[in-house]
Structure formats: structure tokens, C-alpha cells
GROMACS .gro file of C-alpha atoms in nm:
model
  381
    1UNK     CA    1  -1.654  -7.851   3.607
    2UNK     CA    2  -1.822  -7.821   3.269
    3UNK     CA    3  -1.652  -7.629   2.990
    4UNK     CA    4  -1.944  -7.390   2.965
    5UNK     CA    5  -1.877  -7.268   3.319
    6UNK     CA    6  -1.502  -7.226   3.281
    7UNK     CA    7  -1.498  -6.903   3.082
    8UNK     CA    8  -1.494  -6.569   3.256
    9UNK     CA    9  -1.816  -6.372   3.220
   10UNK     CA   10  -1.856  -6.067   3.003
   11UNK     CA   11  -1.935  -5.769   3.227
   12UNK     CA   12  -2.089  -5.445   3.109
   13UNK     CA   13  -2.089  -5.189   3.393
   14UNK     CA   14  -2.295  -4.874   3.350
   15UNK     CA   15  -2.238  -4.536   3.511
   16UNK     CA   16  -2.452  -4.413   3.796
   17UNK     CA   17  -2.458  -4.726   4.013
   18UNK     CA   18  -2.596  -4.566   4.329
   19UNK     CA   19  -2.814  -4.691   4.612
   20UNK     CA   20  -3.124  -4.495   4.704
   21UNK     CA   21  -3.265  -4.628   5.029
   22UNK     CA   22  -3.611  -4.480   4.983
   23UNK     CA   23  -3.872  -4.758   4.974
   24UNK     CA   24  -4.026  -4.862   4.647
   25UNK     CA   25  -4.382  -4.781   4.751
   26UNK     CA   26  -4.398  -4.436   4.584
   27UNK     CA   27  -4.323  -4.583   4.243
   28UNK     CA   28  -4.626  -4.620   4.025
   29UNK     CA   29  -4.687  -4.967   3.881
   30UNK     CA   30  -4.691  -5.030   3.510
   31UNK     CA   31  -5.032  -5.071   3.346
   32UNK     CA   32  -5.172  -5.398   3.471
   33UNK     CA   33  -5.254  -5.695   3.255
   34UNK     CA   34  -5.606  -5.789   3.173
   35UNK     CA   35  -5.752  -5.991   3.463
   36UNK     CA   36  -5.841  -6.269   3.221
   37UNK     CA   37  -5.480  -6.303   3.099
   38UNK     CA   38  -5.303  -6.592   3.268
   39UNK     CA   39  -4.991  -6.514   3.469
   40UNK     CA   40  -4.753  -6.793   3.559
   41UNK     CA   41  -4.542  -6.767   3.872
   42UNK     CA   42  -4.184  -6.883   3.815
   43UNK     CA   43  -4.013  -6.796   4.144
   44UNK     CA   44  -4.055  -6.640   4.488
   45UNK     CA   45  -3.773  -6.499   4.702
   46UNK     CA   46  -3.751  -6.302   5.028
   47UNK     CA   47  -3.548  -5.987   5.061
   48UNK     CA   48  -3.268  -5.991   5.319
   49UNK     CA   49  -3.481  -5.894   5.621
   50UNK     CA   50  -3.788  -6.096   5.507
   51UNK     CA   51  -4.004  -5.784   5.510
   52UNK     CA   52  -4.075  -5.814   5.136
   53UNK     CA   53  -4.077  -6.081   4.870
   54UNK     CA   54  -4.024  -6.069   4.495
   55UNK     CA   55  -4.195  -6.287   4.237
   56UNK     CA   56  -4.076  -6.366   3.887
   57UNK     CA   57  -4.368  -6.409   3.649
   58UNK     CA   58  -4.427  -6.496   3.286
   59UNK     CA   59  -4.472  -6.124   3.216
   60UNK     CA   60  -4.213  -5.956   3.441
   61UNK     CA   61  -4.180  -5.924   3.816
   62UNK     CA   62  -4.373  -5.798   4.119
   63UNK     CA   63  -4.273  -5.687   4.468
   64UNK     CA   64  -4.493  -5.740   4.776
   65UNK     CA   65  -4.475  -5.606   5.129
   66UNK     CA   66  -4.544  -5.863   5.403
   67UNK     CA   67  -4.681  -5.653   5.690
   68UNK     CA   68  -4.924  -5.516   5.599
   69UNK     CA   69  -4.957  -5.735   5.294
   70UNK     CA   70  -4.976  -5.537   4.970
   71UNK     CA   71  -4.830  -5.525   4.622
   72UNK     CA   72  -4.586  -5.235   4.616
   73UNK     CA   73  -4.519  -5.235   4.243
   74UNK     CA   74  -4.477  -5.447   3.932
   75UNK     CA   75  -4.304  -5.436   3.598
   76UNK     CA   76  -4.479  -5.610   3.309
   77UNK     CA   77  -4.273  -5.644   2.991
   78UNK     CA   78  -4.368  -5.741   2.640
   79UNK     CA   79  -4.039  -5.929   2.593
   80UNK     CA   80  -4.115  -6.203   2.847
   81UNK     CA   81  -4.074  -6.297   3.210
   82UNK     CA   82  -3.801  -6.350   3.470
   83UNK     CA   83  -3.707  -6.669   3.650
   84UNK     CA   84  -3.485  -6.504   3.916
   85UNK     CA   85  -3.552  -6.180   4.107
   86UNK     CA   86  -3.315  -6.083   4.386
   87UNK     CA   87  -3.383  -5.778   4.602
   88UNK     CA   88  -3.130  -5.574   4.803
   89UNK     CA   89  -3.323  -5.503   5.123
   90UNK     CA   90  -3.577  -5.234   5.022
   91UNK     CA   91  -3.359  -5.022   4.797
   92UNK     CA   92  -3.389  -4.960   4.425
   93UNK     CA   93  -3.138  -5.222   4.311
   94UNK     CA   94  -3.255  -5.560   4.177
   95UNK     CA   95  -3.081  -5.850   4.009
   96UNK     CA   96  -3.285  -6.002   3.725
   97UNK     CA   97  -3.243  -6.319   3.519
   98UNK     CA   98  -3.477  -6.384   3.230
   99UNK     CA   99  -3.632  -6.702   3.094
  100UNK     CA  100  -3.557  -6.896   2.778
  101UNK     CA  101  -3.852  -6.731   2.606
  102UNK     CA  102  -3.755  -6.377   2.710
  103UNK     CA  103  -3.640  -6.211   2.386
  104UNK     CA  104  -3.439  -5.938   2.561
  105UNK     CA  105  -3.306  -6.097   2.883
  106UNK     CA  106  -3.183  -6.457   2.836
  107UNK     CA  107  -3.126  -6.704   3.125
  108UNK     CA  108  -2.746  -6.679   3.098
  109UNK     CA  109  -2.739  -6.304   3.169
  110UNK     CA  110  -2.768  -6.119   3.499
  111UNK     CA  111  -2.911  -5.769   3.480
  112UNK     CA  112  -2.839  -5.530   3.766
  113UNK     CA  113  -3.146  -5.308   3.749
  114UNK     CA  114  -3.182  -4.965   3.908
  115UNK     CA  115  -3.554  -4.907   3.945
  116UNK     CA  116  -3.493  -4.552   4.066
  117UNK     CA  117  -3.351  -4.472   3.722
  118UNK     CA  118  -3.558  -4.742   3.544
  119UNK     CA  119  -3.255  -4.874   3.362
  120UNK     CA  120  -2.985  -5.141   3.360
  121UNK     CA  121  -2.666  -5.033   3.540
  122UNK     CA  122  -2.467  -5.355   3.491
  123UNK     CA  123  -2.480  -5.686   3.311
  124UNK     CA  124  -2.303  -6.020   3.345
  125UNK     CA  125  -2.307  -6.263   3.051
  126UNK     CA  126  -2.216  -6.631   3.086
  127UNK     CA  127  -2.204  -6.931   2.855
  128UNK     CA  128  -2.425  -7.143   3.077
  129UNK     CA  129  -2.757  -7.092   3.252
  130UNK     CA  130  -2.755  -6.896   3.578
  131UNK     CA  131  -2.885  -7.092   3.877
  132UNK     CA  132  -2.904  -6.814   4.138
  133UNK     CA  133  -2.798  -6.459   4.219
  134UNK     CA  134  -2.732  -6.327   4.571
  135UNK     CA  135  -2.682  -5.966   4.676
  136UNK     CA  136  -2.544  -5.782   4.975
  137UNK     CA  137  -2.451  -5.416   4.993
  138UNK     CA  138  -2.091  -5.477   4.892
  139UNK     CA  139  -2.113  -5.796   4.683
  140UNK     CA  140  -2.285  -5.951   4.382
  141UNK     CA  141  -2.273  -6.332   4.375
  142UNK     CA  142  -2.361  -6.528   4.060
  143UNK     CA  143  -2.415  -6.904   4.090
  144UNK     CA  144  -2.366  -7.139   3.796
  145UNK     CA  145  -2.402  -7.515   3.814
  146UNK     CA  146  -2.033  -7.580   3.885
  147UNK     CA  147  -1.893  -7.240   3.980
  148UNK     CA  148  -1.967  -6.931   4.187
  149UNK     CA  149  -1.843  -6.582   4.100
  150UNK     CA  150  -1.816  -6.310   4.364
  151UNK     CA  151  -1.794  -5.945   4.252
  152UNK     CA  152  -1.744  -5.611   4.419
  153UNK     CA  153  -2.078  -5.432   4.402
  154UNK     CA  154  -1.956  -5.079   4.325
  155UNK     CA  155  -1.731  -5.150   4.025
  156UNK     CA  156  -1.842  -5.511   3.942
  157UNK     CA  157  -1.482  -5.637   3.951
  158UNK     CA  158  -1.432  -6.009   4.007
  159UNK     CA  159  -1.304  -6.087   4.359
  160UNK     CA  160  -1.340  -6.464   4.400
  161UNK     CA  161  -1.414  -6.780   4.203
  162UNK     CA  162  -1.537  -7.090   4.387
  163UNK     CA  163  -1.573  -7.434   4.233
  164UNK     CA  164  -1.854  -7.655   4.361
  165UNK     CA  165  -2.001  -7.997   4.315
  166UNK     CA  166  -2.284  -8.003   4.059
  167UNK     CA  167  -2.529  -7.745   4.196
  168UNK     CA  168  -2.841  -7.738   3.976
  169UNK     CA  169  -3.047  -7.581   4.258
  170UNK     CA  170  -2.812  -7.285   4.279
  171UNK     CA  171  -2.754  -7.335   4.652
  172UNK     CA  172  -2.571  -7.040   4.803
  173UNK     CA  173  -2.636  -6.800   5.090
  174UNK     CA  174  -2.478  -6.484   5.229
  175UNK     CA  175  -2.458  -6.310   5.564
  176UNK     CA  176  -2.605  -5.958   5.564
  177UNK     CA  177  -2.463  -5.802   5.876
  178UNK     CA  178  -2.231  -5.511   5.779
  179UNK     CA  179  -1.952  -5.638   6.007
  180UNK     CA  180  -1.935  -5.991   5.867
  181UNK     CA  181  -1.893  -6.119   5.513
  182UNK     CA  182  -1.974  -6.490   5.495
  183UNK     CA  183  -2.076  -6.714   5.203
  184UNK     CA  184  -2.192  -7.076   5.226
  185UNK     CA  185  -2.225  -7.311   4.930
  186UNK     CA  186  -2.181  -7.680   4.841
  187UNK     CA  187  -1.823  -7.805   4.854
  188UNK     CA  188  -1.650  -8.039   4.612
  189UNK     CA  189  -1.758  -8.355   4.795
  190UNK     CA  190  -2.104  -8.503   4.846
  191UNK     CA  191  -2.269  -8.367   5.161
  192UNK     CA  192  -2.000  -8.105   5.215
  193UNK     CA  193  -2.061  -7.733   5.272
  194UNK     CA  194  -1.793  -7.474   5.207
  195UNK     CA  195  -1.805  -7.160   5.422
  196UNK     CA  196  -1.601  -6.854   5.324
  197UNK     CA  197  -1.532  -6.592   5.591
  198UNK     CA  198  -1.407  -6.326   5.350
  199UNK     CA  199  -1.327  -6.069   5.618
  200UNK     CA  200  -1.109  -6.322   5.801
  201UNK     CA  201  -0.968  -6.481   5.483
  202UNK     CA  202  -1.077  -6.815   5.625
  203UNK     CA  203  -1.240  -7.122   5.467
  204UNK     CA  204  -1.428  -7.384   5.670
  205UNK     CA  205  -1.528  -7.719   5.516
  206UNK     CA  206  -1.819  -7.888   5.694
  207UNK     CA  207  -1.913  -8.250   5.624
  208UNK     CA  208  -2.279  -8.186   5.698
  209UNK     CA  209  -2.451  -8.497   5.556
  210UNK     CA  210  -2.384  -8.833   5.391
  211UNK     CA  211  -2.596  -8.747   5.085
  212UNK     CA  212  -2.595  -8.433   4.869
  213UNK     CA  213  -2.696  -8.098   5.015
  214UNK     CA  214  -3.051  -7.997   4.923
  215UNK     CA  215  -3.094  -7.674   5.121
  216UNK     CA  216  -2.888  -7.441   5.339
  217UNK     CA  217  -2.923  -7.105   5.512
  218UNK     CA  218  -2.711  -6.869   5.725
  219UNK     CA  219  -2.801  -6.639   6.010
  220UNK     CA  220  -2.772  -6.266   5.939
  221UNK     CA  221  -2.423  -6.256   6.091
  222UNK     CA  222  -2.314  -6.577   5.918
  223UNK     CA  223  -2.205  -6.749   6.240
  224UNK     CA  224  -2.467  -7.026   6.221
  225UNK     CA  225  -2.549  -7.255   5.929
  226UNK     CA  226  -2.856  -7.479   5.891
  227UNK     CA  227  -2.851  -7.759   5.633
  228UNK     CA  228  -3.064  -8.041   5.491
  229UNK     CA  229  -2.972  -8.321   5.253
  230UNK     CA  230  -3.162  -8.483   4.967
  231UNK     CA  231  -3.303  -8.732   5.217
  232UNK     CA  232  -3.481  -8.446   5.389
  233UNK     CA  233  -3.520  -8.618   5.724
  234UNK     CA  234  -3.267  -8.425   5.936
  235UNK     CA  235  -3.189  -8.056   5.973
  236UNK     CA  236  -2.848  -7.979   6.123
  237UNK     CA  237  -2.710  -7.656   6.265
  238UNK     CA  238  -2.337  -7.578   6.264
  239UNK     CA  239  -2.093  -7.320   6.394
  240UNK     CA  240  -1.943  -7.176   6.074
  241UNK     CA  241  -1.615  -7.077   6.239
  242UNK     CA  242  -1.499  -7.428   6.329
  243UNK     CA  243  -1.766  -7.653   6.173
  244UNK     CA  244  -1.894  -7.784   6.507
  245UNK     CA  245  -2.241  -7.941   6.486
  246UNK     CA  246  -2.459  -7.771   6.747
  247UNK     CA  247  -2.799  -7.930   6.699
  248UNK     CA  248  -2.993  -8.186   6.497
  249UNK     CA  249  -3.369  -8.180   6.448
  250UNK     CA  250  -3.585  -8.434   6.268
  251UNK     CA  251  -3.840  -8.328   6.008
  252UNK     CA  252  -3.977  -8.681   5.969
  253UNK     CA  253  -3.882  -9.040   5.894
  254UNK     CA  254  -3.964  -9.057   5.521
  255UNK     CA  255  -3.777  -8.884   5.240
  256UNK     CA  256  -3.879  -8.528   5.157
  257UNK     CA  257  -3.771  -8.252   4.921
  258UNK     CA  258  -3.681  -7.957   5.145
  259UNK     CA  259  -3.783  -7.629   4.983
  260UNK     CA  260  -3.636  -7.390   5.237
  261UNK     CA  261  -3.508  -7.351   5.592
  262UNK     CA  262  -3.567  -7.035   5.796
  263UNK     CA  263  -3.402  -6.928   6.121
  264UNK     CA  264  -3.576  -6.667   6.335
  265UNK     CA  265  -3.381  -6.343   6.394
  266UNK     CA  266  -3.312  -6.438   6.756
  267UNK     CA  267  -3.208  -6.791   6.649
  268UNK     CA  268  -3.472  -6.939   6.879
  269UNK     CA  269  -3.683  -7.106   6.610
  270UNK     CA  270  -3.616  -7.303   6.294
  271UNK     CA  271  -3.883  -7.354   6.025
  272UNK     CA  272  -3.880  -7.601   5.737
  273UNK     CA  273  -4.102  -7.637   5.431
  274UNK     CA  274  -4.104  -7.952   5.220
  275UNK     CA  275  -4.308  -8.149   4.967
  276UNK     CA  276  -4.460  -8.358   5.247
  277UNK     CA  277  -4.725  -8.097   5.318
  278UNK     CA  278  -4.690  -7.926   5.653
  279UNK     CA  279  -4.464  -7.639   5.745
  280UNK     CA  280  -4.296  -7.757   6.063
  281UNK     CA  281  -4.054  -7.592   6.299
  282UNK     CA  282  -3.851  -7.658   6.606
  283UNK     CA  283  -3.709  -7.468   6.897
  284UNK     CA  284  -3.339  -7.414   6.845
  285UNK     CA  285  -3.078  -7.463   7.112
  286UNK     CA  286  -2.802  -7.340   6.885
  287UNK     CA  287  -2.794  -6.995   7.038
  288UNK     CA  288  -2.518  -7.104   7.273
  289UNK     CA  289  -2.301  -6.884   7.054
  290UNK     CA  290  -2.519  -6.586   7.144
  291UNK     CA  291  -2.553  -6.585   7.525
  292UNK     CA  292  -2.750  -6.258   7.531
  293UNK     CA  293  -3.046  -6.440   7.374
  294UNK     CA  294  -3.268  -6.621   7.622
  295UNK     CA  295  -3.480  -6.921   7.534
  296UNK     CA  296  -3.832  -6.983   7.647
  297UNK     CA  297  -3.876  -7.246   7.917
  298UNK     CA  298  -4.066  -7.490   7.696
  299UNK     CA  299  -3.871  -7.786   7.570
  300UNK     CA  300  -3.881  -7.913   7.214
  301UNK     CA  301  -4.051  -8.253   7.203
  302UNK     CA  302  -3.810  -8.542   7.152
  303UNK     CA  303  -3.826  -8.917   7.136
  304UNK     CA  304  -3.906  -9.095   7.461
  305UNK     CA  305  -3.582  -9.286   7.404
  306UNK     CA  306  -3.369  -8.969   7.416
  307UNK     CA  307  -3.213  -9.075   7.746
  308UNK     CA  308  -3.028  -9.343   7.545
  309UNK     CA  309  -2.871  -9.083   7.317
  310UNK     CA  310  -2.540  -9.214   7.190
  311UNK     CA  311  -2.653  -9.578   7.223
  312UNK     CA  312  -2.955  -9.603   6.993
  313UNK     CA  313  -2.955  -9.477   6.633
  314UNK     CA  314  -3.003  -9.105   6.566
  315UNK     CA  315  -3.370  -9.167   6.484
  316UNK     CA  316  -3.440  -9.209   6.856
  317UNK     CA  317  -3.236  -8.912   6.981
  318UNK     CA  318  -3.315  -8.632   6.733
  319UNK     CA  319  -3.546  -8.353   6.837
  320UNK     CA  320  -3.884  -8.355   6.665
  321UNK     CA  321  -4.122  -8.096   6.522
  322UNK     CA  322  -4.262  -7.847   6.773
  323UNK     CA  323  -4.542  -7.693   6.562
  324UNK     CA  324  -4.694  -7.751   6.217
  325UNK     CA  325  -4.916  -7.595   5.954
  326UNK     CA  326  -5.082  -7.804   5.682
  327UNK     CA  327  -5.174  -7.673   5.337
  328UNK     CA  328  -5.445  -7.776   5.095
  329UNK     CA  329  -5.332  -7.894   4.752
  330UNK     CA  330  -4.980  -7.961   4.626
  331UNK     CA  331  -4.742  -7.675   4.552
  332UNK     CA  332  -4.404  -7.544   4.658
  333UNK     CA  333  -4.395  -7.313   4.961
  334UNK     CA  334  -4.124  -7.103   5.120
  335UNK     CA  335  -4.146  -6.967   5.471
  336UNK     CA  336  -3.994  -6.706   5.702
  337UNK     CA  337  -4.060  -6.564   6.047
  338UNK     CA  338  -4.275  -6.259   6.109
  339UNK     CA  339  -4.327  -6.060   6.427
  340UNK     CA  340  -4.502  -6.171   6.748
  341UNK     CA  341  -4.478  -6.549   6.706
  342UNK     CA  342  -4.592  -6.561   6.345
  343UNK     CA  343  -4.473  -6.749   6.039
  344UNK     CA  344  -4.520  -6.615   5.685
  345UNK     CA  345  -4.560  -6.861   5.398
  346UNK     CA  346  -4.571  -6.791   5.024
  347UNK     CA  347  -4.661  -7.053   4.764
  348UNK     CA  348  -4.586  -7.087   4.395
  349UNK     CA  349  -4.961  -7.117   4.347
  350UNK     CA  350  -4.983  -6.744   4.426
  351UNK     CA  351  -5.092  -6.780   4.789
  352UNK     CA  352  -4.983  -6.584   5.098
  353UNK     CA  353  -5.037  -6.710   5.454
  354UNK     CA  354  -4.968  -6.557   5.792
  355UNK     CA  355  -4.989  -6.810   6.077
  356UNK     CA  356  -4.942  -6.780   6.451
  357UNK     CA  357  -4.794  -7.040   6.683
  358UNK     CA  358  -4.802  -7.106   7.054
  359UNK     CA  359  -4.442  -7.061   7.177
  360UNK     CA  360  -4.510  -7.266   7.490
  361UNK     CA  361  -4.727  -7.559   7.380
  362UNK     CA  362  -4.663  -7.574   7.005
  363UNK     CA  363  -4.906  -7.788   6.807
  364UNK     CA  364  -5.104  -7.687   6.499
  365UNK     CA  365  -5.052  -7.325   6.393
  366UNK     CA  366  -5.348  -7.091   6.345
  367UNK     CA  367  -5.410  -6.921   6.010
  368UNK     CA  368  -5.445  -6.544   6.062
  369UNK     CA  369  -5.437  -6.420   5.704
  370UNK     CA  370  -5.475  -6.568   5.357
  371UNK     CA  371  -5.440  -6.381   5.026
  372UNK     CA  372  -5.440  -6.492   4.662
  373UNK     CA  373  -5.199  -6.233   4.531
  374UNK     CA  374  -5.226  -6.321   4.161
  375UNK     CA  375  -5.554  -6.216   4.001
  376UNK     CA  376  -5.526  -6.490   3.742
  377UNK     CA  377  -5.466  -6.846   3.851
  378UNK     CA  378  -5.092  -6.909   3.871
  379UNK     CA  379  -4.956  -7.231   3.733
  380UNK     CA  380  -4.739  -7.415   3.986
  381UNK     CA  381  -4.398  -7.503   3.845
   0.00000   0.00000   0.00000
């Protein structure tokens, strides 16, 4: 652990920290920038139910609704942009982290912003740069490169400190079901994932991969974990209670940088985006933990050598991609599942896609909607 991460943060709670569940749509946006003024897109993140996404820009932040697609509001500031925007479902509370050139909000501070009151209601200050922030209704989680801090949302008191292996990507995910409180993050060993079941006071260590963890995600209830390593060839799904590996799917045979992993709400589908171009996804068999969910009768394609599973290397026995979508150009994309067999994809080039897939036959997905949501060309970062 670096010395810059060892000090406790300075916390400045403000009065009036209340949640207002009214959607953000009625809020009027700030005066928009000139269409000729370039806006750079720094980050894109889904809210907890994937119905909205937030973008951090060189001038502030913007919130978009996915279905129907529209910009709900934006905040453009003269002081600079934000590199991290974290929503809390569709309520008024946001977590904001500025950029190095932001004169008011530096990258080592987390601002808890109440857009209903248009003011800061809490602030965390650290000595090192913040890698990620995660929210749930009762917790605020701040991720540094070597340490994770977990706070009570209502009074911002520190509840837990978790040490991790070097985590420059800020890997961390939370469950969002009200009856479970689960956090997953890198452990202290290469390829290890640490799962905290806070409600059960239980820690599970999962040796997920041989190389370092590159991406991870939890289901809403936190009972299933999907992971990828820096190799980017295999996606594995685990039971978070006992660490049992439930399924392994193969993205490809060459190395890839995995940008994100998405599990459908019914845990039937798993989608992966990477730097190798296509969004690909597989049919999941991991819902054995949820017997009320029924799978479709189609089988996920696998190697023709799968009958020798356990004899030949894993390359021949892993399940393979069921459906794909290819993108023009080179940029970073993140994906999630929409309704009625659709996948939603957002790119750091300022593009929004809605694609449909055939749940029986798979194959190439069909583009249903495409939007350039930044008026000025966004610079991919």
C-alpha cells in the first residue's frame, strides 16, 4: 500500500442529505455550449438499473435516458470537467470527481452532489487520486489504487477499510438489492477477487484467474460474480457465497482488453465489450442458483471437442460467443441489456446504439437505433 493511500480522508458532511426519488427530467438544463465548441468525453457509466447513463465531459456532466433515448439534463461549469460521475438510480444524488484541470473539484476529492438543492452535501478529500466511486442507498464506496473506503450514506461515517492489490482501474462493484449488501473487489493476490457479504459479516476469497483481474461485475443481489483477467480470453462466473465456479465462456483466443461485462437481469445472458471490436455475448447457465428462472431451449455454441471436457485443454471445452455486434472505428464501448432481447451500447466517441439479437439462433445482432449524443465531435480517451 502506498503512503498516499494510508491516511484517513477528510470528510465534510453538509446538512440536508435527503433523497428525492422524483426523476431528473423536470430540471431545466444549464445554458448549452456553442455547437462549435469542442466537448471531450472522459467517462460513461450506467446507473444501477441501466435505465440511464451519465457522462463526464471536459465542461461538466450530462445525464441521458436510454428508452426512449434523450438527454435529461446537463451541468456545464466554467471551472472544468469531471472524470467520474456516479448516479444513484434516478434520484437527485450524484457522486462527482473532477479532473486535474478542474480549478474547483480536484481528482482527489469526491463531491456528493444534491441536484435537487443544486449544492454539495458532502465531500471526501484524499491524498491520492480517486479511481472510482460506487453508490447504493445505504453506502458510499470510494476506491483508491490500494485501498477501498466504505461509508454509511446518511452520516458519511467510515464503516470499513479494505486493502487491495494495485487497482489503477478502480475495479469494484456493489449489489443493489435492498436485502443484500455485497461488495466485490480485487484481493491481495494476483487473480484473486475479494467478496464482502456485509449483512452476513462474511468474506469470500475467490482465485478467479492466473493473471490480474481486468473486469468484474455482480448481479443485483450480489449472489453471482462475473470476472475477466488481463488476458481477456475467458469470462468466469462464480457463486459469491462459497466461491464455486459455475460457468466459463470464451471471448476469443487472442488477448483483449475487456472494457465491461454485463449480466442480464434474469441472469440468462452475459455480454462483453473489448478492444477487439465486436460486442459478444453468451447464454448463461449460471442461474442454477435461481431455479425460478427458466432458460430458453437453444444451446450456446461450444467447441466440437466439448465431449472431451476434462481431457483436452480448456480452449476446447469453453463455451463460445452466441451473438456479436461489430463497430466501425476504434473506441471504448460499454454495454448493458435493454428490454425485449436488446443490447444497449455507449461509446466514448459519443455514440449510442440499440441492437436486437435472436435469442434462438444468435448470430450478428441488428442495429435498431444509432445516435451521436454529443453535438461536437468527442475525443476518444
